[in-house]
Coordinates of C-alpha atoms in Angstrom, one line a residue:
Chain A
M1 CA -74.5 6.6 39.1
P2 CA -77.7 5.3 40.6
I3 CA -77.5 4.1 44.2
S4 CA -80.0 1.4 45.1
E5 CA -81.9 1.3 48.3
Q6 CA -80.2 -2.0 49.0
Q7 CA -76.8 -0.3 48.8
V8 CA -78.0 2.4 51.1
R9 CA -79.2 -0.1 53.7
H10 CA -75.8 -1.9 53.4
L11 CA -73.9 1.4 54.0
A12 CA -76.2 2.2 57.0
S13 CA -75.4 -1.1 58.4
L14 CA -71.7 -0.6 58.0
A15 CA -72.0 2.8 59.6
R16 CA -74.2 1.4 62.4
L17 CA -77.0 3.8 61.7
D18 CA -80.5 2.4 62.1
L19 CA -82.2 4.7 59.7
S20 CA -86.0 4.8 59.1
D21 CA -87.4 3.9 55.7
S22 CA -87.9 7.5 54.8
E23 CA -84.4 8.4 55.9
I24 CA -83.1 5.6 53.7
A25 CA -84.9 7.1 50.7
S26 CA -83.7 10.6 51.5
R27 CA -80.1 9.5 51.9
A28 CA -80.2 7.5 48.7
N29 CA -81.2 10.7 46.8
D30 CA -78.4 12.7 48.5
L31 CA -75.8 10.1 47.9
E32 CA -76.7 9.8 44.2
A33 CA -76.3 13.6 43.7
I34 CA -73.1 13.9 45.7
V35 CA -71.5 10.8 44.3
G36 CA -72.4 12.0 40.9
Y37 CA -70.6 15.2 41.6
V38 CA -67.4 13.7 43.1
A39 CA -67.2 11.2 40.2
Q40 CA -65.5 14.1 38.2
L41 CA -62.3 13.1 39.9
A42 CA -62.0 10.3 37.3
E43 CA -61.2 13.1 34.8
V44 CA -57.9 13.8 36.5
D45 CA -54.8 12.1 35.1
T46 CA -53.2 10.6 38.2
T47 CA -50.8 8.2 36.5
G48 CA -47.8 7.6 38.6
I49 CA -49.0 10.0 41.4
E50 CA -48.5 8.6 44.9
P51 CA -51.5 9.2 47.2
I52 CA -50.8 11.7 50.0
A53 CA -52.2 11.3 53.5
N54 CA -50.1 13.6 55.7
V55 CA -49.4 17.0 54.2
A56 CA -47.0 18.0 56.9
G57 CA -44.5 15.3 55.7
L58 CA -44.4 13.4 59.0
V59 CA -44.0 9.7 59.1
N60 CA -44.5 7.3 62.1
V61 CA -44.1 9.8 64.9
T62 CA -43.6 7.8 68.1
R63 CA -42.8 8.5 71.7
A64 CA -40.6 6.5 74.1
D65 CA -42.4 3.5 75.6
V66 CA -42.5 5.0 79.1
P67 CA -45.6 5.1 81.3
A68 CA -47.0 8.6 81.8
P69 CA -49.9 10.2 83.7
M70 CA -53.3 9.3 82.3
L71 CA -57.0 9.6 83.0
S72 CA -58.1 8.0 86.3
T73 CA -60.6 5.2 86.0
A74 CA -63.2 7.5 87.5
D75 CA -62.6 10.2 85.0
A76 CA -62.6 7.7 82.1
L77 CA -65.9 6.3 83.2
G78 CA -67.3 9.7 84.1
N79 CA -69.4 10.2 80.9
A80 CA -70.8 6.7 80.6
T81 CA -74.4 6.1 81.4
V82 CA -74.2 2.3 82.0
K83 CA -71.1 1.2 84.0
N84 CA -69.8 -0.3 87.2
D85 CA -66.7 0.8 89.2
S86 CA -64.3 -0.5 86.7
S87 CA -66.0 -1.0 83.4
F88 CA -68.4 0.2 80.7
L89 CA -71.3 -2.1 80.5
V90 CA -72.9 -3.4 77.3
P91 CA -75.6 -6.1 76.5
K92 CA -74.0 -9.5 76.4
V93 CA -72.3 -10.2 73.1
V94 CA -71.2 -13.8 73.3
E95 CA -73.9 -16.4 73.6
R96 CA -72.9 -19.5 75.5
Chain B
M1 CA -70.0 47.0 73.9
S2 CA -66.3 47.4 74.6
R3 CA -64.0 47.1 71.6
E4 CA -60.8 47.0 73.6
T5 CA -58.3 45.0 71.8
A6 CA -56.8 41.8 73.3
R7 CA -53.3 43.5 73.3
A8 CA -54.7 46.6 75.1
I9 CA -56.4 44.4 77.7
A10 CA -53.2 42.3 78.3
A11 CA -51.2 45.5 78.7
A12 CA -53.7 47.1 81.1
V13 CA -53.9 43.9 83.3
G14 CA -50.1 43.6 83.2
N15 CA -50.0 47.1 84.6
G16 CA -52.2 46.3 87.5
R17 CA -55.8 46.8 86.2
S18 CA -57.9 43.9 87.6
A19 CA -58.6 41.2 85.0
R20 CA -62.2 41.4 86.2
V21 CA -62.9 44.6 84.3
A22 CA -62.6 43.2 80.8
V23 CA -64.0 39.8 81.9
E24 CA -67.2 41.4 83.4
T25 CA -67.7 43.4 80.2
A26 CA -67.4 40.2 78.1
L27 CA -69.6 38.2 80.4
A28 CA -72.3 40.8 80.3
A29 CA -72.1 41.0 76.5
C30 CA -72.3 37.2 76.2
E31 CA -75.2 36.9 78.6
A32 CA -77.1 39.5 76.5
D33 CA -76.3 37.8 73.2
T34 CA -79.3 37.9 70.8
L35 CA -77.6 36.2 67.9
N36 CA -77.8 32.7 69.4
A37 CA -74.0 32.6 69.0
V38 CA -73.3 32.0 72.6
I39 CA -74.5 28.6 74.0
R40 CA -72.9 28.7 77.5
V41 CA -71.5 31.4 79.7
H42 CA -69.2 30.5 82.5
R43 CA -69.4 33.4 84.9
Q44 CA -68.1 31.9 88.1
R45 CA -65.3 30.0 86.4
A46 CA -64.2 33.2 84.5
L47 CA -64.3 35.4 87.6
A48 CA -62.3 32.9 89.5
A49 CA -59.8 32.7 86.6
A50 CA -59.6 36.5 86.6
D51 CA -58.7 36.6 90.3
A52 CA -56.1 33.9 89.7
V53 CA -54.6 36.0 86.8
D54 CA -54.5 39.1 89.0
A55 CA -52.6 37.1 91.7
R56 CA -50.1 35.8 89.1
V57 CA -49.5 39.4 87.8
R58 CA -49.0 40.7 91.4
A59 CA -46.5 37.8 91.9
G60 CA -44.4 39.2 89.0
E61 CA -45.4 36.9 86.2
R62 CA -45.5 38.3 82.7
L63 CA -48.5 36.9 80.9
A64 CA -48.8 37.5 77.1
L65 CA -52.6 37.4 77.2
A66 CA -53.2 38.6 80.8
G67 CA -57.0 38.8 81.4
V68 CA -58.0 38.5 77.8
P69 CA -61.6 37.1 77.6
I70 CA -62.0 34.4 75.0
A71 CA -64.9 32.4 73.6
A72 CA -64.4 28.8 72.4
K73 CA -66.2 26.7 69.8
D74 CA -68.2 23.8 71.3
N75 CA -65.9 21.2 69.8
L76 CA -63.0 22.2 72.1
C77 CA -62.5 20.1 75.2
I78 CA -62.1 22.1 78.4
T79 CA -61.9 20.2 81.7
G80 CA -65.2 20.3 83.6
L81 CA -67.1 22.0 80.8
P82 CA -69.6 20.4 78.4
A83 CA -68.4 19.8 74.8
T84 CA -71.2 18.7 72.6
C85 CA -70.2 19.8 69.0
C86 CA -73.8 21.2 69.1
S87 CA -75.1 17.6 68.7
R88 CA -77.6 15.6 70.7
M89 CA -75.1 12.7 70.2
L90 CA -72.9 14.3 72.8
E91 CA -75.6 15.6 75.1
G92 CA -74.3 15.5 78.7
Y93 CA -70.6 15.0 77.7
V94 CA -68.3 16.9 80.1
A95 CA -64.7 17.0 79.1
P96 CA -62.2 15.3 81.4
Y97 CA -59.3 17.1 79.8
T98 CA -58.3 20.4 78.2
A99 CA -57.3 20.9 74.6
T100 CA -53.6 21.9 74.4
A101 CA -54.3 25.1 72.5
V102 CA -56.8 26.2 75.1
A103 CA -54.4 25.2 78.0
R104 CA -51.7 27.3 76.5
L105 CA -54.0 30.3 76.2
E106 CA -55.1 29.9 79.8
A107 CA -51.4 29.5 80.9
A108 CA -50.7 32.8 79.2
G109 CA -53.5 34.5 81.2
A110 CA -56.4 34.3 78.8
I111 CA -59.8 33.6 80.3
I112 CA -62.6 31.4 78.8
V113 CA -65.9 33.3 79.3
A114 CA -68.2 31.4 77.0
Q115 CA -68.7 28.6 74.5
T116 CA -70.1 29.2 71.1
N117 CA -72.6 27.7 68.7
M118 CA -71.5 25.7 65.6
D119 CA -72.8 23.4 62.8
E120 CA -73.3 19.9 64.3
F121 CA -69.9 18.2 64.4
A122 CA -68.6 21.0 62.3
F123 CA -70.4 19.8 59.2
G124 CA -71.7 22.9 57.6
S125 CA -71.2 26.3 56.0
S126 CA -74.1 28.3 57.5
N127 CA -74.5 27.3 61.2
E128 CA -78.0 26.1 60.5
T129 CA -77.5 22.5 61.6
S130 CA -76.8 23.0 65.3
C131 CA -79.1 21.3 67.8
Y132 CA -79.2 24.6 69.6
G133 CA -80.7 26.4 66.6
P134 CA -79.1 28.7 64.0
V135 CA -76.8 31.6 64.6
K136 CA -77.7 35.0 63.2
N137 CA -75.3 37.2 61.3
P138 CA -74.5 40.2 63.5
V139 CA -74.9 42.5 60.5
D140 CA -78.3 41.2 59.3
P141 CA -80.3 38.8 61.6
T142 CA -82.2 37.3 58.7
R143 CA -79.0 35.9 57.2
I144 CA -76.6 33.2 58.1
P145 CA -73.2 34.0 59.7
G146 CA -71.4 31.2 57.8
G147 CA -70.1 28.0 59.3
S148 CA -69.3 25.8 60.8
S149 CA -67.8 28.3 63.4
G150 CA -70.7 30.7 63.0
G151 CA -71.0 31.3 66.7
S152 CA -67.3 32.2 67.2
A153 CA -67.3 34.4 64.1
A154 CA -70.4 36.3 65.2
V155 CA -69.1 37.0 68.8
A156 CA -65.8 38.3 67.5
A157 CA -67.4 40.4 64.7
A158 CA -70.0 41.8 67.1
G159 CA -67.4 42.6 69.7
L160 CA -68.7 40.4 72.5
V161 CA -65.2 39.2 73.1
P162 CA -61.9 40.5 71.5
V163 CA -60.9 37.0 70.4
S164 CA -62.7 33.7 69.9
L165 CA -61.6 30.2 68.8
G166 CA -62.9 28.2 65.9
S167 CA -61.8 25.2 63.8
D168 CA -61.3 25.0 60.1
T169 CA -61.5 21.8 58.0
G170 CA -62.8 23.2 54.7
G171 CA -63.2 26.9 55.5
S172 CA -65.1 26.8 58.7
I173 CA -63.1 29.8 60.2
R174 CA -62.4 31.8 57.1
Q175 CA -65.8 31.7 55.4
P176 CA -67.8 32.9 58.6
A177 CA -65.1 35.5 59.3
G178 CA -65.7 36.8 55.8
L179 CA -69.5 36.8 56.0
C180 CA -69.5 38.4 59.5
G181 CA -66.8 41.0 58.9
C182 CA -63.8 40.0 61.1
H183 CA -60.4 38.3 60.8
G184 CA -60.2 34.5 60.8
L185 CA -57.1 32.4 60.4
K186 CA -56.6 28.7 59.4
P187 CA -53.1 28.0 60.5
T188 CA -50.6 25.7 58.7
Y189 CA -51.7 22.1 59.2
G190 CA -49.7 20.8 62.2
S191 CA -48.8 24.2 63.6
V192 CA -51.6 24.3 66.3
S193 CA -52.1 21.1 68.3
R194 CA -55.3 19.2 67.5
Y195 CA -55.3 17.5 71.0
G196 CA -58.6 18.2 72.5
L197 CA -60.3 19.3 69.3
I198 CA -63.1 16.8 68.7
A199 CA -62.0 15.4 65.3
F200 CA -63.8 15.9 62.0
G201 CA -61.1 15.4 59.3
S202 CA -57.8 14.5 61.0
S203 CA -55.7 15.4 58.0
L204 CA -57.6 18.7 57.5
D205 CA -58.6 20.2 60.9
Q206 CA -56.9 23.2 62.5
I207 CA -57.9 25.3 65.5
G208 CA -57.6 29.0 64.7
P209 CA -58.4 32.5 66.1
F210 CA -61.1 35.1 65.2
A211 CA -60.5 38.7 66.0
A212 CA -61.5 42.2 65.0
N213 CA -57.9 42.9 64.0
A214 CA -54.9 40.9 62.7
A215 CA -52.5 41.8 65.4
D216 CA -54.7 40.2 68.1
A217 CA -55.1 37.1 66.0
D218 CA -51.3 37.0 65.7
A219 CA -50.9 37.4 69.5
V220 CA -53.2 34.4 70.1
L221 CA -51.5 32.3 67.4
A222 CA -48.1 32.9 68.9
V223 CA -49.3 31.5 72.2
M224 CA -51.4 28.5 70.9
S225 CA -49.0 27.3 68.2
G226 CA -45.9 25.1 68.5
H227 CA -45.1 21.4 68.8
D228 CA -47.2 19.3 71.1
P229 CA -46.1 15.8 72.0
L230 CA -49.8 14.9 72.6
D231 CA -50.5 15.4 68.8
S232 CA -48.5 13.1 66.6
T233 CA -49.3 15.3 63.6
S234 CA -47.9 18.4 65.3
A235 CA -45.1 20.1 63.4
P236 CA -41.8 19.9 65.2
H237 CA -40.8 23.6 64.8
P238 CA -42.5 26.8 65.9
L239 CA -43.9 29.3 63.4
P240 CA -41.3 31.7 62.3
V241 CA -41.6 35.3 63.2
V242 CA -41.7 37.8 60.4
G243 CA -39.5 40.8 59.7
E244 CA -41.0 43.2 57.2
A245 CA -44.3 42.0 55.8
L246 CA -44.6 44.2 52.7
R247 CA -41.1 44.6 51.5
G248 CA -40.7 43.1 48.0
L249 CA -44.0 41.4 48.4
R250 CA -45.3 39.5 45.4
I251 CA -49.0 38.8 45.5
G252 CA -50.3 36.0 43.4
I253 CA -53.6 36.4 41.6
V254 CA -55.4 33.4 40.2
P255 CA -57.5 34.6 37.2
A256 CA -60.2 31.8 37.8
H257 CA -60.9 33.3 41.2
A258 CA -62.5 36.3 39.6
E259 CA -65.2 34.2 38.0
G260 CA -68.7 33.7 39.3
L261 CA -68.4 36.3 42.0
Q262 CA -71.2 38.6 43.2
P263 CA -70.3 42.0 41.6
A264 CA -69.6 43.7 45.0
V265 CA -67.2 40.8 45.9
R266 CA -65.4 41.3 42.5
A267 CA -65.1 45.0 43.2
A268 CA -63.7 44.3 46.7
L269 CA -61.1 42.0 45.2
D270 CA -60.0 44.7 42.7
A271 CA -59.9 47.3 45.5
T272 CA -57.8 45.0 47.6
K273 CA -55.4 44.4 44.8
A274 CA -55.0 48.2 44.3
K275 CA -54.4 48.7 48.0
L276 CA -51.6 46.2 48.0
Q277 CA -50.1 47.7 45.0
A278 CA -50.2 51.1 46.5
A279 CA -48.4 49.7 49.6
G280 CA -45.6 48.5 47.3
A281 CA -46.6 44.9 46.4
T282 CA -46.3 43.6 42.9
L283 CA -49.1 41.4 41.4
V284 CA -48.1 38.2 39.7
E285 CA -50.5 35.9 37.8
V286 CA -50.5 32.3 39.1
T287 CA -52.6 29.3 38.4
L288 CA -53.9 26.4 40.6
P289 CA -54.8 24.0 37.8
H290 CA -56.4 21.3 40.0
E291 CA -58.3 23.7 42.3
R292 CA -61.5 23.1 40.4
F293 CA -61.4 19.5 41.8
A294 CA -60.9 20.6 45.3
V295 CA -64.5 20.4 46.5
A296 CA -64.9 16.9 45.1
T297 CA -61.6 15.8 46.6
Y298 CA -62.6 17.3 49.9
Y299 CA -66.0 15.7 50.0
V300 CA -64.3 12.3 49.5
I301 CA -61.4 12.6 51.9
G302 CA -63.3 14.8 54.5
T303 CA -66.3 12.5 54.7
G304 CA -64.1 9.4 54.8
E305 CA -62.2 10.8 57.7
A306 CA -65.4 12.1 59.3
A307 CA -67.1 8.7 59.1
S308 CA -64.1 7.1 60.6
N309 CA -63.8 9.7 63.4
L310 CA -67.5 9.6 64.3
A311 CA -67.4 5.8 64.7
R312 CA -66.4 6.5 68.3
M313 CA -69.8 8.1 69.0
D314 CA -71.5 4.9 70.0
G315 CA -73.1 5.7 73.3
I316 CA -71.0 3.3 75.3
R317 CA -68.2 5.5 76.8
F318 CA -70.0 8.8 76.3
G319 CA -72.9 10.5 74.7
H320 CA -76.5 9.6 73.9
R321 CA -77.2 5.9 74.6
A322 CA -80.4 4.3 73.4
D323 CA -81.9 1.3 75.1
A324 CA -81.8 -1.9 73.1
P325 CA -81.6 -5.6 73.7
D326 CA -78.4 -6.2 71.8
L327 CA -75.2 -4.3 71.3
R328 CA -75.6 -3.9 67.6
Q329 CA -78.9 -2.2 68.1
V330 CA -77.5 0.0 70.9
Y331 CA -75.0 1.3 68.4
G332 CA -77.5 1.6 65.6
K333 CA -80.3 3.3 67.6
S334 CA -78.1 5.6 69.6
R335 CA -76.4 6.9 66.5
A336 CA -79.6 7.2 64.5
E337 CA -81.2 9.2 67.4
G338 CA -78.2 11.3 68.2
F339 CA -77.1 12.5 64.8
G340 CA -78.8 15.1 62.6
A341 CA -79.5 14.8 58.9
E342 CA -76.3 16.4 57.6
V343 CA -74.1 14.3 59.9
K344 CA -75.8 11.1 58.7
R345 CA -75.4 12.3 55.1
R346 CA -71.7 12.7 55.5
I347 CA -71.2 9.5 57.4
M348 CA -73.0 7.6 54.7
L349 CA -70.9 9.2 52.0
G350 CA -67.7 8.6 53.9
T351 CA -68.7 5.0 54.4
Y352 CA -69.4 4.6 50.7
V353 CA -66.0 6.0 49.5
L354 CA -64.1 3.8 52.0
S355 CA -66.0 0.6 51.3
T356 CA -64.7 -2.4 49.5
G357 CA -65.0 -2.0 45.8
Y358 CA -65.2 1.8 45.9
Y359 CA -62.0 2.7 47.9
D360 CA -59.7 2.8 44.9
A361 CA -62.1 4.8 42.6
Y362 CA -62.9 7.4 45.3
Y363 CA -60.7 7.6 48.4
K364 CA -57.4 6.6 46.8
K365 CA -58.1 8.7 43.7
A366 CA -58.9 11.7 45.9
M367 CA -55.6 11.2 47.8
Q368 CA -53.8 11.3 44.5
V369 CA -55.6 14.5 43.3
R370 CA -54.7 15.9 46.7
R371 CA -51.0 15.5 46.0
L372 CA -51.6 17.4 42.7
I373 CA -53.3 20.2 44.6
C374 CA -50.3 20.4 47.0
R375 CA -48.0 20.6 44.0
D376 CA -50.1 23.4 42.5
F377 CA -49.5 25.5 45.6
E378 CA -45.8 24.7 45.7
Q379 CA -45.4 25.8 42.1
A380 CA -47.4 29.0 42.6
F381 CA -45.4 29.9 45.6
A382 CA -42.2 29.7 43.5
T383 CA -43.2 33.0 42.0
C384 CA -45.3 34.7 44.7
D385 CA -45.2 35.1 48.5
A386 CA -49.0 34.9 49.0
I387 CA -52.1 34.4 46.9
L388 CA -54.9 36.9 47.2
G389 CA -58.5 36.0 46.4
P390 CA -62.1 36.1 47.6
V391 CA -63.1 33.9 50.6
S392 CA -66.7 33.4 49.3
P393 CA -68.3 34.0 46.0
T394 CA -71.2 35.9 47.7
T395 CA -72.0 37.8 50.8
A396 CA -74.1 36.2 53.5
F397 CA -77.2 34.4 52.2
K398 CA -80.6 34.2 53.8
F399 CA -81.6 31.4 56.2
G400 CA -82.9 28.3 54.4
E401 CA -81.6 29.4 51.0
K402 CA -79.2 26.4 50.6
L403 CA -80.5 23.9 53.1
S404 CA -82.5 21.8 50.6
D405 CA -79.5 21.5 48.2
P406 CA -76.5 20.0 50.0
L407 CA -74.3 20.4 46.9
Q408 CA -75.1 24.1 46.7
M409 CA -74.1 24.4 50.3
Y410 CA -70.8 22.5 49.7
L411 CA -70.0 24.8 46.8
S412 CA -69.9 27.9 49.1
D413 CA -66.5 26.6 50.3
I414 CA -65.1 26.7 46.8
F415 CA -62.3 29.1 47.6
T416 CA -61.4 27.9 51.1
I417 CA -61.2 24.1 50.6
A418 CA -57.9 23.8 48.7
A419 CA -55.9 25.3 51.6
N420 CA -57.1 22.5 53.9
L421 CA -56.2 19.9 51.3
A422 CA -52.7 21.3 50.9
G423 CA -52.2 22.2 54.6
V424 CA -51.2 25.8 53.7
P425 CA -52.1 28.7 56.0
A426 CA -54.9 30.9 54.9
H427 CA -56.3 34.1 56.5
S428 CA -59.6 35.8 55.9
F429 CA -59.8 39.6 56.5
P430 CA -62.5 42.2 56.1
A431 CA -62.4 44.0 52.7
G432 CA -65.5 46.2 52.6
R433 CA -69.3 45.8 52.3
D434 CA -71.8 45.2 49.6
E435 CA -74.7 47.5 48.7
L436 CA -76.7 46.0 51.5
G437 CA -74.0 46.6 54.0
L438 CA -73.1 42.9 54.2
P439 CA -69.4 42.2 54.9
I440 CA -67.0 40.9 52.2
G441 CA -63.9 38.9 53.1
M442 CA -60.7 38.5 51.2
Q443 CA -58.3 35.6 51.7
L444 CA -54.5 35.4 51.7
Q445 CA -53.0 32.0 51.3
G446 CA -49.2 31.4 51.8
P447 CA -46.5 28.7 51.8
M448 CA -46.4 26.3 54.7
F449 CA -45.5 28.0 58.0
S450 CA -45.9 31.6 56.6
D451 CA -49.0 32.2 58.9
R452 CA -47.4 35.1 60.7
R453 CA -46.4 36.8 57.5
L454 CA -50.0 36.6 56.2
L455 CA -51.2 38.2 59.4
A456 CA -48.6 40.9 59.1
I457 CA -49.8 41.7 55.6
A458 CA -53.4 41.8 56.8
S459 CA -52.4 44.0 59.7
A460 CA -50.8 46.5 57.3
L461 CA -54.1 46.7 55.4
D462 CA -56.2 47.0 58.6

């Protein structure tokens, strides 16, 4: 199944990856080959088969809604490069 | 290089020998590593930990892994230490918390001495994609050690430490164990907490031990495993202990596993079958009819999960952050600069299979095939206690041999991937060498939660 450069650019945008033109071309080739390979799954008869996500058989594991110890603000901010005392900082998103 | 076992070290330290003895030996070995398997050595931290273990022993505490030096893969979070998944995307990241599995080992007296090299974000089967450079196979430095836990496999096989930790999502413990010549276990999904393991495929990942012998791997597994409230996919019950491993043992053999093997690997499989028979096991033919779709299924589910998990690598809260005028470009540039080619490849594929218009044909379809693969194993284990087969179709290949063809690289996991899809435990153990002296690994796969029985069988063959 051919994968167009336009499709690859769309995927890169969805994935928030600003790829160069040569990277776009390389990834298009890779994707075509790999998607071509995984397309064999269409051969399998899966009529009536429920998809499985958790192989351990667990469903909706929750804990009691009780506050517990957590990372301090300082620790949580510790690995950020652009921040102030209480927040991670980003370029302004909402234009007034 | 000391080859003292983990159990021997724990016994000696429990009897009063200073924990510093084995730790100093391991530190010196790691500092002298020529395989590029070790990326960071933590001398001061390890010696302080050794002294703390000595104090605990003197105070009368009984520690299952007293003073045992351990190396950890670079995707495990340990408070105060870097964790980069060997990627420039996580350059500078210092973990503010410790993975449960590691915390349990430290509580039992084990001592982290070093961190090991890996394929970037655990995407790889050869340890050639690390931002720190490739790891060399301890047996032949012109060849790959396997991946993604190439560093941890190499240090255990070379005897730099008695035990190391890796992670396995599609074979990343078992395949390098086989190619380097040591034991490597992928535990039952859910039996070892994933809290603190930087996620690749959340429905596939498990942390597991490498060791020179199965009994040491079992000792580490016993401490690491068990329910963790911090991991909602953690199994509620501990792994059962095993009585007699070999009594009445039925070993399943899948005829298709003998195809396409390097002749020496085929011979090793036959020799292992004979050994098990001589030890009293009976061989039973079984089939896994959907196993031939395992690689395709994995590269849909695994990449989908990986793309989702790596969405958090955006430069804002941690990791490499590019300068850009708007937020959208901060994300796009940071990630493009921080990630290597294989990571980008898998993120793109994962995005494709999850995207509108393709989700049903790929991701949902793969989840259905996955259920069929789970059933194949359940059916096989109705007539056998464990399935024996090769870990890899070949011994270690040369550097660069498969880098230009991603599909060829993916197919080196052809025997390991099904166990991650089904969640069943699988153990790789040494089973001889080929004509060049390269290690050959064999694999035992068992029903869910039979991990310790698999290790007991491997131990009987040790």
